[in-house]
mmCIF file of C-alpha atoms in Angstrom:
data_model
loop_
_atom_site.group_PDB
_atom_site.id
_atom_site.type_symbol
_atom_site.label_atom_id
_atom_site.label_comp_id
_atom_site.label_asym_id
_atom_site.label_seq_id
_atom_site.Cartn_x
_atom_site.Cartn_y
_atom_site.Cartn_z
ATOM 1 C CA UNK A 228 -22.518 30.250 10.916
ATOM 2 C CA UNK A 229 -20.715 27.084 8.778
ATOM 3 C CA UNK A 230 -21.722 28.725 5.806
ATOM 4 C CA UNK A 231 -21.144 32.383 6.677
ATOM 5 C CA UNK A 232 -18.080 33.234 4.124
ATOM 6 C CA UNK A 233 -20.548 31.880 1.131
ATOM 7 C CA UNK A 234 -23.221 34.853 2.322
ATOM 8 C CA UNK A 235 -23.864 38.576 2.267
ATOM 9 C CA UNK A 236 -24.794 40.158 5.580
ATOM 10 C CA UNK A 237 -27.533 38.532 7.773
ATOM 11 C CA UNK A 238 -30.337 41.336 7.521
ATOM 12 C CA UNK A 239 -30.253 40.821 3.876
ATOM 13 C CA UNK A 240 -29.901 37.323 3.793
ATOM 14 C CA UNK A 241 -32.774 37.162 6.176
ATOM 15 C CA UNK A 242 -34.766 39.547 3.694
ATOM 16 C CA UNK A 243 -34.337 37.919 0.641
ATOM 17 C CA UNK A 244 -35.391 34.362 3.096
ATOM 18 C CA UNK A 245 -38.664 36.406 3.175
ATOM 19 C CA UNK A 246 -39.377 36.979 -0.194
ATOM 20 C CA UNK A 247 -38.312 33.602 -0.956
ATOM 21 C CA UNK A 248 -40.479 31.813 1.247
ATOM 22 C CA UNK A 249 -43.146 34.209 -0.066
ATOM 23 C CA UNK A 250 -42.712 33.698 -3.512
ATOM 24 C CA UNK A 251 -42.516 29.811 -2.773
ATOM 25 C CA UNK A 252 -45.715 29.703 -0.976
ATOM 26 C CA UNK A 253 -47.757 31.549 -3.667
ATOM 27 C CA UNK A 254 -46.310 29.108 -6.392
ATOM 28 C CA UNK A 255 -47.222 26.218 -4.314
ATOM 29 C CA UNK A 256 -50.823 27.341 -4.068
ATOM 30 C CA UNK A 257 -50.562 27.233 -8.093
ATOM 31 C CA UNK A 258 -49.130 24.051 -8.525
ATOM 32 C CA UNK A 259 -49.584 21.610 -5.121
ATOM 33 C CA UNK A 260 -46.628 19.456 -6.538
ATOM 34 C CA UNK A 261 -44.240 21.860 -5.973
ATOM 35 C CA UNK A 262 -45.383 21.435 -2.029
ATOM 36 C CA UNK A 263 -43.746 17.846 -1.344
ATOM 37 C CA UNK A 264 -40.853 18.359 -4.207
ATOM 38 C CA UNK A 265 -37.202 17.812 -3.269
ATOM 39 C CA UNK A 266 -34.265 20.205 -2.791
ATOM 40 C CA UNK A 267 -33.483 20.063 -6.502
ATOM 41 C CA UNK A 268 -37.222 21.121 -7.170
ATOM 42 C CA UNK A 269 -37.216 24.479 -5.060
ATOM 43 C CA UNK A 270 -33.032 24.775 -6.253
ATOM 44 C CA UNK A 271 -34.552 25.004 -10.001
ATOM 45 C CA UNK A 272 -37.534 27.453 -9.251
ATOM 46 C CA UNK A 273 -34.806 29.777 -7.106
ATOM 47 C CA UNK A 274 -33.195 31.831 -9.908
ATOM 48 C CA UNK A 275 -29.550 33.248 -8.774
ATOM 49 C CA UNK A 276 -30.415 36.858 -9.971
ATOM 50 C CA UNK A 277 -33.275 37.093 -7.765
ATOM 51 C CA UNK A 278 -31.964 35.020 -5.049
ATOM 52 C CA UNK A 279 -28.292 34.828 -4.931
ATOM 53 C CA UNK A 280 -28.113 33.718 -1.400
ATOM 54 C CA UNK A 281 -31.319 31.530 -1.248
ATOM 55 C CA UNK A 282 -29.488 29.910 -4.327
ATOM 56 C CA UNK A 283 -26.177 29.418 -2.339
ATOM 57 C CA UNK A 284 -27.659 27.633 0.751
ATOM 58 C CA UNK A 285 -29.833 25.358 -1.911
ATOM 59 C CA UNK A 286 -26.740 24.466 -3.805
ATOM 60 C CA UNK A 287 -25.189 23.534 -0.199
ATOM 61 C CA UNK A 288 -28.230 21.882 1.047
ATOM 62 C CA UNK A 289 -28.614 19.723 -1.939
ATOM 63 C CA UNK A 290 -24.975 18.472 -2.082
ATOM 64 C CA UNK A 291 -25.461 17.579 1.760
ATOM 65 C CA UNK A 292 -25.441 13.642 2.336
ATOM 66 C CA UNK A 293 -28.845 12.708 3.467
ATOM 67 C CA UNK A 294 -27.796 10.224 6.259
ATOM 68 C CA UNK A 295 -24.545 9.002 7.311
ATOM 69 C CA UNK A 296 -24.912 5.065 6.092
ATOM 70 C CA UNK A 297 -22.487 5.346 3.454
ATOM 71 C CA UNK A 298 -19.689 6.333 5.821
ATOM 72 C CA UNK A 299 -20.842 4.130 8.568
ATOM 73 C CA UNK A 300 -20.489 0.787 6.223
ATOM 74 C CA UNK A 301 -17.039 2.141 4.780
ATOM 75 C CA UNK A 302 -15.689 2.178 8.325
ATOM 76 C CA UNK A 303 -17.769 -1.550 9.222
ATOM 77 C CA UNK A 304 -15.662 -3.094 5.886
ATOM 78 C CA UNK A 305 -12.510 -1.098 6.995
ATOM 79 C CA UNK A 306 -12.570 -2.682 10.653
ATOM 80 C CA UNK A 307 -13.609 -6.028 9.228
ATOM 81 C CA UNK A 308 -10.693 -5.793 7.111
ATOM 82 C CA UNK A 309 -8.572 -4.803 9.827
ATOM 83 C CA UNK A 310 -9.508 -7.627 12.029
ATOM 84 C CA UNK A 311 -9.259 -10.251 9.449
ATOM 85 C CA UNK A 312 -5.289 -9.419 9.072
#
């Protein structure tokens, strides 16, 4: 629902998620590398004028942060900081 405003209507969002997911399972009977590949993999196979919306949620998914460390040890050094003044 987040991402709603970036998308077309669900049923065809939904549809084109099936031919997707279709077309990505034959190609990763072709090539088993493609099975274990990254975000950035499948977001280079998915061409836009095929896939608009697959392509959207890729583009989202790979700019996503993969864990929250980053902002965790920002906050640690800011409260350090904090309690050294």
């Amino acid at each position: 629902e987040k991402y709603n405003c970036f998308m077309r209507e669900a049923v065809v969002v939904r549809g084109e998620f099936d031919l997707w997911t279709e077309h990505w399972n034959k190609e990763g009977k072709k090539d088993k590398k493609l099975i274990n590949n990254t975000t950035i993999a499948a977001l280079n196979a998915c061409p836009s004028s095929f896939y608009p919306n697959i392509n959207k949620l890729l583009r989202i998914l790979a700019t996503l942060p993969s864990s929250t460390a980053e902002p965790e040890r920002v906050f640690s050094k800011v409260t350090k900081t904090l309690s050294a003044v």
